Short mmCIF file of C-alpha atoms in Angstrom, two decimals:
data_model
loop_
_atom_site.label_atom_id
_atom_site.label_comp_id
_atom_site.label_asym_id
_atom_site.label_seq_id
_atom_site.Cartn_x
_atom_site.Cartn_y
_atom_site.Cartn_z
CA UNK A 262 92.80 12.19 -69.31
CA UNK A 263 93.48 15.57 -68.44
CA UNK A 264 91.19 18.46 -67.91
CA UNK A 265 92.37 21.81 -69.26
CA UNK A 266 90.09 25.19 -69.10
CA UNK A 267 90.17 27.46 -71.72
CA UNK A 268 89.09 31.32 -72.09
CA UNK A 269 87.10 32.38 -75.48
CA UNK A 270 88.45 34.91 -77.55
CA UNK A 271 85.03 36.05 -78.83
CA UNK A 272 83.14 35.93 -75.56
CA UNK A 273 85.13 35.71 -73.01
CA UNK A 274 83.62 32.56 -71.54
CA UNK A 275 85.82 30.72 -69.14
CA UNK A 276 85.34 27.10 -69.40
CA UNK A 277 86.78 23.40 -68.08
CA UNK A 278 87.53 20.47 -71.42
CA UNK A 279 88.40 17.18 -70.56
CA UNK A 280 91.08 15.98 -73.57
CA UNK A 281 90.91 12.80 -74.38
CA UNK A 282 94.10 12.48 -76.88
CA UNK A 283 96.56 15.54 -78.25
CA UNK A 284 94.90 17.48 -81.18
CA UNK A 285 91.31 16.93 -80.10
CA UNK A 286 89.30 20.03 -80.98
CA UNK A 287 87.88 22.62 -78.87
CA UNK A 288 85.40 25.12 -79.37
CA UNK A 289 83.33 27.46 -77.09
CA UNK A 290 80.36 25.66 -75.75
CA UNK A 291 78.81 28.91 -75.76
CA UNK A 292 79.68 30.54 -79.20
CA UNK A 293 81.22 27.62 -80.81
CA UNK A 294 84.45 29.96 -81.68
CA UNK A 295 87.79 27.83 -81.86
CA UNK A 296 89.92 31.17 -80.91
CA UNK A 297 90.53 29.73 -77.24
CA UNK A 298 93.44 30.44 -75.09
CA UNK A 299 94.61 27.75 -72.91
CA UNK A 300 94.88 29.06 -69.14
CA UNK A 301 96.81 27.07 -66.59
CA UNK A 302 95.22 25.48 -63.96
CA UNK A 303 96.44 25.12 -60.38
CA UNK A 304 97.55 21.44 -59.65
CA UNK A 305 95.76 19.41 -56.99
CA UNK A 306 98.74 17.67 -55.49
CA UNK A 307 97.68 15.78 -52.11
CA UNK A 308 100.39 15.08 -49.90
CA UNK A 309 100.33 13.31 -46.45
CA UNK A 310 103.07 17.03 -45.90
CA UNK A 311 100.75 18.74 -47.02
CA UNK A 312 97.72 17.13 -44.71
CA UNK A 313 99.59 17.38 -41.30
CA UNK A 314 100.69 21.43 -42.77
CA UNK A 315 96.61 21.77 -43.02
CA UNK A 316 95.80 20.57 -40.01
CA UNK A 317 98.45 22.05 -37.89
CA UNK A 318 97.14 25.49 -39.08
CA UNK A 319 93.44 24.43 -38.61
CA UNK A 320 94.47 23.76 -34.93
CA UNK A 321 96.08 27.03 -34.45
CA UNK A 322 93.68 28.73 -35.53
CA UNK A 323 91.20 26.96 -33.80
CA UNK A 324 93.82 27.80 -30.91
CA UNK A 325 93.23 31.54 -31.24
CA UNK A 326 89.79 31.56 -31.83
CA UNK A 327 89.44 29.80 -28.02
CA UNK A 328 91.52 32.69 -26.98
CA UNK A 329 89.88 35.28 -28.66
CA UNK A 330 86.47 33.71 -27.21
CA UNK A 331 87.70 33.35 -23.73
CA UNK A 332 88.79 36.75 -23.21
CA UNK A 333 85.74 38.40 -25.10
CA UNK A 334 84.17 36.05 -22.44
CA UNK A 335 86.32 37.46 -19.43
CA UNK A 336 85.80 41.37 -20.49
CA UNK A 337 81.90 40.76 -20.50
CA UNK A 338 81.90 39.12 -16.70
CA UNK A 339 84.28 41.76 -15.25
CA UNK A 340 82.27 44.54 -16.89
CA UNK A 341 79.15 43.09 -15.80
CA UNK A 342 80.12 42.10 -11.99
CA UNK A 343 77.71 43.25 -9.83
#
């Protein structure tokens, strides 16, 4: 059963319905107005693609972040050397 969200007409209330069959009706739980406009929702596709594309960018930045760290590190020793 899909969920769908909707936006009020009236209010402007943005809001998540699960259908349950075609033709089921919806109103605002906050007004009870039926003038709703359907708004599409982004997918949530998981992929083992789309995993190892995560993770390779979660280790690159991790990556630069050491780097960052290690020369923030390196400036502070040389410029406090005494």
């Amino acid at each position: 059963m899909p969920i769908f969200e909707y936006a009020c007409a009236e209010c402007d209330h943005a809001f998540e319905f699960w259908v349950r069959k075609e033709g089921d009706a919806v109103s605002c739980p906050e007004c009870a107005s039926s003038e709703l406009e359907r708004l599409i929702s982004m997918p949530r596709v998981h992929s083992e693609g789309r995993r190892d594309r995560s993770m390779r960018a979660a280790k690159r930045r991790d990556r630069g972040q050491a780097r960052e760290m290690m020369h923030t590190q390196r400036e502070y020793e040389l410029a406090h050397d005494d």
